[in-house]
Every structure is written in structure tokens, then in C-alpha cells.
CSV table of N, CA and C in Angstrom, one decimal:
chain,number,residue,atom,x,y,z
A,259,MET,N,206.3,262.6,236.7
A,259,MET,CA,206.4,261.4,235.9
A,259,MET,C,206.0,261.8,234.5
A,260,ALA,N,206.7,261.4,233.5
A,260,ALA,CA,206.4,261.6,232.1
A,260,ALA,C,205.9,260.3,231.5
A,261,THR,N,204.8,260.4,230.8
A,261,THR,CA,204.2,259.2,230.1
A,261,THR,C,204.1,259.7,228.6
A,262,VAL,N,204.7,258.9,227.7
A,262,VAL,CA,204.7,259.3,226.3
A,262,VAL,C,204.2,258.1,225.5
A,263,PHE,N,203.2,258.3,224.7
A,263,PHE,CA,202.7,257.3,223.7
A,263,PHE,C,203.0,257.8,222.3
A,264,TRP,N,203.7,257.0,221.5
A,264,TRP,CA,204.0,257.4,220.2
A,264,TRP,C,204.1,256.2,219.3
A,265,ASP,N,204.1,256.4,218.0
A,265,ASP,CA,204.3,255.4,217.0
A,265,ASP,C,205.1,255.9,215.9
A,266,GLU,N,205.2,255.2,214.8
A,266,GLU,CA,206.1,255.6,213.7
A,266,GLU,C,205.6,256.9,213.0
A,267,LYS,N,204.4,257.4,213.3
A,267,LYS,CA,203.9,258.6,212.6
A,267,LYS,C,204.0,259.8,213.6
A,268,GLY,N,204.3,259.6,214.8
A,268,GLY,CA,204.4,260.7,215.7
A,268,GLY,C,203.8,260.5,217.1
A,269,LEU,N,203.7,261.6,217.8
A,269,LEU,CA,203.2,261.6,219.1
A,269,LEU,C,201.7,261.4,219.1
A,270,LEU,N,201.2,260.5,220.0
A,270,LEU,CA,199.8,260.2,220.2
A,270,LEU,C,199.3,261.0,221.5
A,271,LEU,N,200.0,260.9,222.5
A,271,LEU,CA,199.6,261.4,223.8
A,271,LEU,C,200.8,261.5,224.7
A,272,SER,N,200.8,262.6,225.5
A,272,SER,CA,201.9,262.7,226.6
A,272,SER,C,201.3,263.4,227.8
A,273,THR,N,201.7,262.9,228.9
A,273,THR,CA,201.3,263.6,230.2
A,273,THR,C,202.6,263.7,231.0
A,274,ILE,N,202.7,264.8,231.8
A,274,ILE,CA,203.8,265.0,232.7
A,274,ILE,C,203.3,265.2,234.1
A,275,THR,N,202.3,264.4,234.5
A,275,THR,CA,201.7,264.5,235.8
A,275,THR,C,201.5,263.1,236.3
A,276,GLY,N,201.2,262.9,237.5
A,276,GLY,CA,201.0,261.6,238.1
A,276,GLY,C,199.5,261.2,238.0
A,277,GLN,N,198.9,261.5,236.9
A,277,GLN,CA,197.5,261.1,236.7
A,277,GLN,C,197.3,259.6,236.8
A,278,ASN,N,196.1,259.3,237.2
A,278,ASN,CA,195.8,257.9,237.3
A,278,ASN,C,196.1,257.2,235.9
A,279,TYR,N,196.9,256.2,235.9
A,279,TYR,CA,197.3,255.5,234.7
A,279,TYR,C,196.1,254.9,233.9
A,280,ALA,N,195.1,254.5,234.7
A,280,ALA,CA,193.9,253.9,234.0
A,280,ALA,C,193.2,255.0,233.2
A,281,ASN,N,193.1,256.2,233.7
A,281,ASN,CA,192.5,257.3,232.9
A,281,ASN,C,193.3,257.6,231.7
A,282,THR,N,194.6,257.5,231.9
A,282,THR,CA,195.5,257.8,230.7
A,282,THR,C,195.3,256.8,229.6
A,283,ILE,N,195.1,255.5,230.0
A,283,ILE,CA,194.9,254.5,229.0
A,283,ILE,C,193.6,254.8,228.2
A,284,THR,N,192.6,255.1,228.9
A,284,THR,CA,191.3,255.5,228.3
A,284,THR,C,191.5,256.7,227.3
A,285,THR,N,192.2,257.7,227.8
A,285,THR,CA,192.5,258.9,227.0
A,285,THR,C,193.4,258.5,225.8
A,286,LEU,N,194.3,257.6,225.9
A,286,LEU,CA,195.1,257.1,224.8
A,286,LEU,C,194.2,256.5,223.7
A,287,ARG,N,193.2,255.6,224.2
A,287,ARG,CA,192.3,255.0,223.2
A,287,ARG,C,191.6,256.1,222.4
A,288,GLU,N,191.2,257.2,223.0
A,288,GLU,CA,190.5,258.2,222.3
A,288,GLU,C,191.5,259.0,221.4
A,289,ALA,N,192.7,259.1,221.8
A,289,ALA,CA,193.7,259.8,221.0
A,289,ALA,C,194.0,259.0,219.7
A,290,ILE,N,194.0,257.6,219.9
A,290,ILE,CA,194.2,256.8,218.7
A,290,ILE,C,193.1,256.9,217.8
A,291,LYS,N,191.8,256.9,218.3
A,291,LYS,CA,190.6,257.0,217.5
A,291,LYS,C,190.7,258.3,216.7
A,292,GLU,N,191.1,259.4,217.3
A,292,GLU,CA,191.1,260.7,216.7
A,292,GLU,C,192.3,260.9,215.7
A,293,LYS,N,193.5,260.4,216.1
A,293,LYS,CA,194.7,260.7,215.3
A,293,LYS,C,195.1,259.6,214.4
A,294,ARG,N,194.7,258.3,214.6
A,294,ARG,CA,195.0,257.2,213.8
A,294,ARG,C,193.8,256.4,213.4
A,295,ARG,N,192.9,257.0,212.7
A,295,ARG,CA,191.7,256.4,212.3
A,295,ARG,C,191.9,255.0,211.7
A,296,GLY,N,191.1,254.0,212.2
A,296,GLY,CA,191.3,252.6,211.7
A,296,GLY,C,192.3,251.8,212.5
A,297,LYS,N,193.1,252.4,213.3
A,297,LYS,CA,194.2,251.6,214.0
A,297,LYS,C,193.6,250.8,215.1
A,298,LEU,N,192.5,251.2,215.7
A,298,LEU,CA,191.9,250.4,216.8
A,298,LEU,C,191.4,249.0,216.4
A,299,SER,N,191.2,248.9,215.1
A,299,SER,CA,190.8,247.6,214.6
A,299,SER,C,192.0,246.6,214.6
A,300,ALA,N,193.2,247.1,214.5
A,300,ALA,CA,194.4,246.3,214.6
A,300,ALA,C,194.8,246.2,216.1
A,301,ASP,N,195.7,245.3,216.4
A,301,ASP,CA,196.1,245.2,217.8
A,301,ASP,C,197.0,246.4,218.2
A,302,VAL,N,196.6,247.0,219.3
A,302,VAL,CA,197.4,248.1,219.9
A,302,VAL,C,198.3,247.4,221.0
A,303,LEU,N,199.6,247.5,220.8
A,303,LEU,CA,200.5,246.9,221.8
A,303,LEU,C,201.1,248.0,222.7
A,304,LEU,N,201.0,247.8,224.0
A,304,LEU,CA,201.6,248.7,225.0
A,304,LEU,C,202.9,248.0,225.5
A,305,LEU,N,204.0,248.8,225.4
A,305,LEU,CA,205.3,248.3,225.9
A,305,LEU,C,205.6,249.1,227.2
A,306,HIS,N,205.4,248.4,228.3
A,306,HIS,CA,205.7,249.0,229.6
A,306,HIS,C,206.2,248.0,230.6
A,307,ASP,N,206.8,248.5,231.7
A,307,ASP,CA,207.4,247.6,232.7
A,307,ASP,C,206.3,247.2,233.7
A,308,ASN,N,206.7,246.6,234.7
A,308,ASN,CA,205.8,246.2,235.8
A,308,ASN,C,205.7,247.1,237.0
A,309,ALA,N,205.9,248.4,236.7
A,309,ALA,CA,205.8,249.4,237.7
A,309,ALA,C,204.4,249.3,238.4
A,310,PRO,N,204.3,249.6,239.7
A,310,PRO,CA,203.0,249.5,240.3
A,310,PRO,C,201.8,250.1,239.6
A,311,MET,N,202.0,251.3,239.1
A,311,MET,CA,200.9,252.0,238.4
A,311,MET,C,200.5,251.3,237.2
A,312,HIS,N,201.4,250.6,236.5
A,312,HIS,CA,201.1,249.8,235.3
A,312,HIS,C,200.3,248.5,235.6
A,313,MET,N,200.7,248.0,236.8
A,313,MET,CA,200.1,246.7,237.1
A,313,MET,C,198.9,246.7,238.1
A,314,SER,N,198.5,247.9,238.5
A,314,SER,CA,197.4,248.0,239.4
A,314,SER,C,196.1,247.4,238.8
A,315,ALA,N,195.2,247.0,239.6
A,315,ALA,CA,194.0,246.3,239.2
A,315,ALA,C,193.2,247.3,238.2
A,316,LYS,N,193.1,248.6,238.6
A,316,LYS,CA,192.4,249.5,237.8
A,316,LYS,C,193.1,249.7,236.4
A,317,SER,N,194.4,249.8,236.4
A,317,SER,CA,195.1,249.9,235.1
A,317,SER,C,194.9,248.7,234.2
A,318,GLN,N,195.1,247.5,234.8
A,318,GLN,CA,194.9,246.3,234.1
A,318,GLN,C,193.5,246.2,233.5
A,319,ALA,N,192.5,246.6,234.3
A,319,ALA,CA,191.1,246.6,233.9
A,319,ALA,C,190.9,247.6,232.7
A,320,ALA,N,191.5,248.8,232.8
A,320,ALA,CA,191.4,249.7,231.7
A,320,ALA,C,192.0,249.2,230.4
A,321,ILE,N,193.2,248.6,230.5
A,321,ILE,CA,193.9,248.0,229.4
A,321,ILE,C,193.0,246.9,228.7
A,322,ARG,N,192.4,246.1,229.5
A,322,ARG,CA,191.5,245.0,229.0
A,322,ARG,C,190.3,245.6,228.3
A,323,GLN,N,189.7,246.7,229.0
A,323,GLN,CA,188.5,247.3,228.5
A,323,GLN,C,188.8,248.0,227.1
A,324,CYS,N,190.0,248.5,227.0
A,324,CYS,CA,190.3,249.2,225.7
A,324,CYS,C,190.8,248.2,224.7
A,325,VAL,N,190.9,246.9,225.0
A,325,VAL,CA,191.3,245.8,224.2
A,325,VAL,C,192.7,246.0,223.7
A,326,PHE,N,193.6,246.5,224.5
A,326,PHE,CA,195.0,246.7,224.2
A,326,PHE,C,195.8,245.4,224.7
A,327,GLN,N,196.8,245.1,224.0
A,327,GLN,CA,197.7,244.0,224.4
A,327,GLN,C,198.9,244.5,225.0
A,328,GLN,N,199.5,243.8,225.9
A,328,GLN,CA,200.7,244.2,226.6
A,328,GLN,C,202.0,243.4,226.2
A,329,LEU,N,203.0,244.2,226.0
A,329,LEU,CA,204.4,243.6,225.8
A,329,LEU,C,205.1,244.0,227.1
A,330,HIS,N,205.4,243.0,227.9
A,330,HIS,CA,206.0,243.4,229.2
A,330,HIS,C,207.5,243.6,229.1
A,331,HIS,N,208.0,244.6,229.7
A,331,HIS,CA,209.5,244.9,229.8
A,331,HIS,C,209.8,244.9,231.3
A,332,PRO,N,210.7,244.1,231.8
A,332,PRO,CA,211.0,244.0,233.2
A,332,PRO,C,211.5,245.4,233.7
A,333,THR,N,211.1,245.7,234.9
A,333,THR,CA,211.5,246.9,235.6
A,333,THR,C,213.0,246.8,235.8
A,334,TYR,N,213.7,248.0,235.5
A,334,TYR,CA,215.2,248.1,235.7
A,334,TYR,C,215.9,247.1,234.9
A,335,SER,N,215.4,246.6,233.8
A,335,SER,CA,216.1,245.7,232.9
A,335,SER,C,217.3,246.4,232.3
A,336,LEU,N,218.3,245.6,232.0
A,336,LEU,CA,219.5,246.1,231.3
A,336,LEU,C,219.2,246.4,229.8
A,337,ASP,N,218.2,245.8,229.3
A,337,ASP,CA,217.7,246.0,227.9
A,337,ASP,C,216.9,247.3,227.9
A,338,LEU,N,217.2,248.2,227.1
A,338,LEU,CA,216.5,249.5,227.0
A,338,LEU,C,215.3,249.4,226.0
A,339,VAL,N,214.2,250.1,226.3
A,339,VAL,CA,213.1,250.1,225.4
A,339,VAL,C,213.4,251.3,224.4
A,340,PRO,N,212.8,251.3,223.3
A,340,PRO,CA,213.0,252.4,222.3
A,340,PRO,C,213.0,253.8,222.8
A,341,SER,N,212.0,254.0,223.7
A,341,SER,CA,211.9,255.4,224.3
A,341,SER,C,213.1,255.7,225.1
A,342,ASP,N,213.8,254.8,225.7
A,342,ASP,CA,215.0,255.1,226.6
A,342,ASP,C,216.2,255.4,225.7
A,343,TYR,N,216.4,254.7,224.7
A,343,TYR,CA,217.7,254.9,223.9
A,343,TYR,C,217.5,255.8,222.7
A,344,PHE,N,216.3,256.1,222.3
A,344,PHE,CA,216.1,257.0,221.2
A,344,PHE,C,215.3,258.3,221.7
A,345,LEU,N,214.1,258.1,221.9
A,345,LEU,CA,213.2,259.3,222.2
A,345,LEU,C,213.7,260.1,223.3
A,346,PHE,N,213.9,259.5,224.5
A,346,PHE,CA,214.3,260.3,225.7
A,346,PHE,C,215.8,260.8,225.6
A,347,ARG,N,216.6,260.1,224.9
A,347,ARG,CA,218.0,260.6,224.7
A,347,ARG,C,218.0,261.9,223.9
A,348,VAL,N,217.3,261.9,222.8
A,348,VAL,CA,217.2,263.0,222.0
A,348,VAL,C,216.5,264.2,222.7
A,349,MET,N,215.4,263.9,223.4
A,349,MET,CA,214.7,264.9,224.1
A,349,MET,C,215.5,265.5,225.2
A,350,ASN,N,216.3,264.7,225.8
A,350,ASN,CA,217.2,265.1,226.9
A,350,ASN,C,218.2,266.2,226.4
A,351,LYS,N,218.7,266.0,225.2
A,351,LYS,CA,219.6,267.0,224.6
A,351,LYS,C,218.8,268.3,224.4
A,352,PHE,N,217.6,268.3,224.0
A,352,PHE,CA,216.8,269.5,223.8
A,352,PHE,C,216.6,270.2,225.1
A,353,LEU,N,216.3,269.4,226.2
A,353,LEU,CA,216.0,270.0,227.5
A,353,LEU,C,217.2,270.5,228.3
A,354,ARG,N,218.4,270.0,227.9
A,354,ARG,CA,219.6,270.3,228.6
A,354,ARG,C,219.8,271.8,228.8
A,355,ASP,N,220.1,272.2,230.0
A,355,ASP,CA,220.4,273.6,230.3
A,355,ASP,C,219.2,274.5,230.3
A,356,LYS,N,218.0,274.0,230.1
A,356,LYS,CA,216.8,274.8,230.1
A,356,LYS,C,216.2,274.8,231.5
A,357,ARG,N,215.6,275.9,231.9
A,357,ARG,CA,215.0,276.1,233.2
A,357,ARG,C,213.5,276.4,233.0
A,358,PHE,N,212.7,275.8,233.8
A,358,PHE,CA,211.2,276.0,233.8
A,358,PHE,C,210.7,276.3,235.1
A,359,SER,N,209.7,277.2,235.2
A,359,SER,CA,209.2,277.6,236.5
A,359,SER,C,207.9,276.8,236.9
A,360,SER,N,207.4,276.0,236.0
A,360,SER,CA,206.2,275.2,236.3
A,360,SER,C,206.1,273.9,235.5
A,361,ASP,N,205.3,273.0,235.9
A,361,ASP,CA,205.1,271.8,235.1
A,361,ASP,C,204.4,272.1,233.8
A,362,GLU,N,203.6,273.1,233.8
A,362,GLU,CA,202.9,273.5,232.5
A,362,GLU,C,203.9,274.0,231.5
A,363,GLU,N,204.9,274.8,231.9
A,363,GLU,CA,206.0,275.2,231.0
A,363,GLU,C,206.7,274.0,230.4
A,364,VAL,N,207.0,273.0,231.2
A,364,VAL,CA,207.7,271.8,230.7
A,364,VAL,C,206.8,271.1,229.7
A,365,LYS,N,205.6,270.9,230.1
A,365,LYS,CA,204.7,270.3,229.2
A,365,LYS,C,204.6,271.0,227.8
A,366,GLU,N,204.4,272.3,227.8
A,366,GLU,CA,204.3,273.1,226.6
A,366,GLU,C,205.6,273.0,225.8
A,367,ALA,N,206.8,273.1,226.4
A,367,ALA,CA,208.0,273.0,225.7
A,367,ALA,C,208.2,271.6,225.0
A,368,VAL,N,207.9,270.5,225.8
A,368,VAL,CA,208.0,269.2,225.3
A,368,VAL,C,207.0,268.9,224.1
A,369,THR,N,205.8,269.4,224.3
A,369,THR,CA,204.8,269.2,223.3
A,369,THR,C,205.2,270.0,222.0
A,370,THR,N,205.7,271.2,222.1
A,370,THR,CA,206.2,271.9,221.0
A,370,THR,C,207.3,271.2,220.3
A,371,TRP,N,208.2,270.7,221.1
A,371,TRP,CA,209.4,270.0,220.6
A,371,TRP,C,208.9,268.8,219.7
A,372,PHE,N,207.9,268.0,220.3
A,372,PHE,CA,207.4,266.8,219.6
A,372,PHE,C,206.8,267.3,218.2
A,373,GLU,N,206.0,268.4,218.2
A,373,GLU,CA,205.4,268.8,217.0
A,373,GLU,C,206.4,269.3,216.0
A,374,GLU,N,207.5,269.7,216.4
A,374,GLU,CA,208.6,270.2,215.4
A,374,GLU,C,209.3,269.0,214.8
A,375,GLN,N,209.2,267.8,215.3
A,375,GLN,CA,209.9,266.7,214.7
A,375,GLN,C,209.3,266.2,213.4
A,376,SER,N,210.2,265.7,212.5
A,376,SER,CA,209.7,265.2,211.2
A,376,SER,C,208.9,264.0,211.4
A,377,LYS,N,207.7,264.0,211.0
A,377,LYS,CA,206.8,262.8,211.1
A,377,LYS,C,207.3,261.7,210.3
A,378,ASP,N,207.9,262.0,209.1
A,378,ASP,CA,208.3,260.9,208.2
A,378,ASP,C,209.6,260.3,208.6
A,379,VAL,N,210.5,261.0,209.4
A,379,VAL,CA,211.8,260.4,209.7
A,379,VAL,C,212.0,260.2,211.1
A,380,PHE,N,211.7,261.2,212.0
A,380,PHE,CA,212.1,261.1,213.4
A,380,PHE,C,211.4,259.9,214.1
A,381,PHE,N,210.1,259.8,214.0
A,381,PHE,CA,209.4,258.8,214.8
A,381,PHE,C,209.6,257.4,214.2
A,382,SER,N,209.6,257.3,212.9
A,382,SER,CA,209.8,255.9,212.3
A,382,SER,C,211.2,255.5,212.6
A,383,LYS,N,212.2,256.3,212.7
A,383,LYS,CA,213.5,256.0,213.1
A,383,LYS,C,213.6,255.4,214.5
A,384,GLY,N,212.8,255.9,215.4
A,384,GLY,CA,212.8,255.5,216.8
A,384,GLY,C,212.1,254.1,216.9
A,385,ILE,N,211.2,253.8,216.1
A,385,ILE,CA,210.5,252.5,216.1
A,385,ILE,C,211.4,251.4,215.5
């Protein structure tokens, strides 16, 4: 499973494992503190669907503890979220015809790809 958190300035955090979503939310809060100083004083909005890992009691408790607000997007909705029609579509072109021998290789390739994107154009275009 791939989890990607990003805003108009670039990548905040990504994971390509099935880590506990509650731990990911806490890690996201720390990434925002480190990479977007002052942004935690404003509302942080999470856009995600009602998949079981997003709606578990532990995940919901972590979201409340981090004081994040949720924008709900129905599972399997015909409306696509920005990551579906922008970020993942472009990333899919990059990954097409590539072969990886481990999850770590995939994570390294995707992280490098994110770092190579223009912070001023690419991410703000997707938002």
C-alpha cells in the first residue's frame, strides 16, 4: 500500500508499507513540524476515504490527538481525489516498464522522483 502526504510545496511524507495508519498520522505531524514550520497552527486537512485502516478507532484517535481535521471522500467514489487524477497518474508514467526487486527499491525510486519535481510548479498544479 502506498500512502502519500503532500501539499502545494511538495512531499511531506510517503510510505509504501502496511504500517499502522495511526503511527503514520503521528509521523505526519512530525514531518509537518519539521518541513512546514508554523503550519500546525493552521488547520491540517486530511482527505481520505472510509477504508478500514482510516476509520479504525486507533487511527481516529491519532487524528484527533494530532488535531487534524478530516475531509471525507467516499470509498470507490466516481469522483477522483487530486492524488488519483494528478499525482498518481504522472507517477504511473514514471514507473511504467520499470522493474524492482524489493519494496525498498520502489520506495527509493519514488522518493527520488518526488525530490526531482519542481516545488514551485508540480505540487501546486496538483492542488
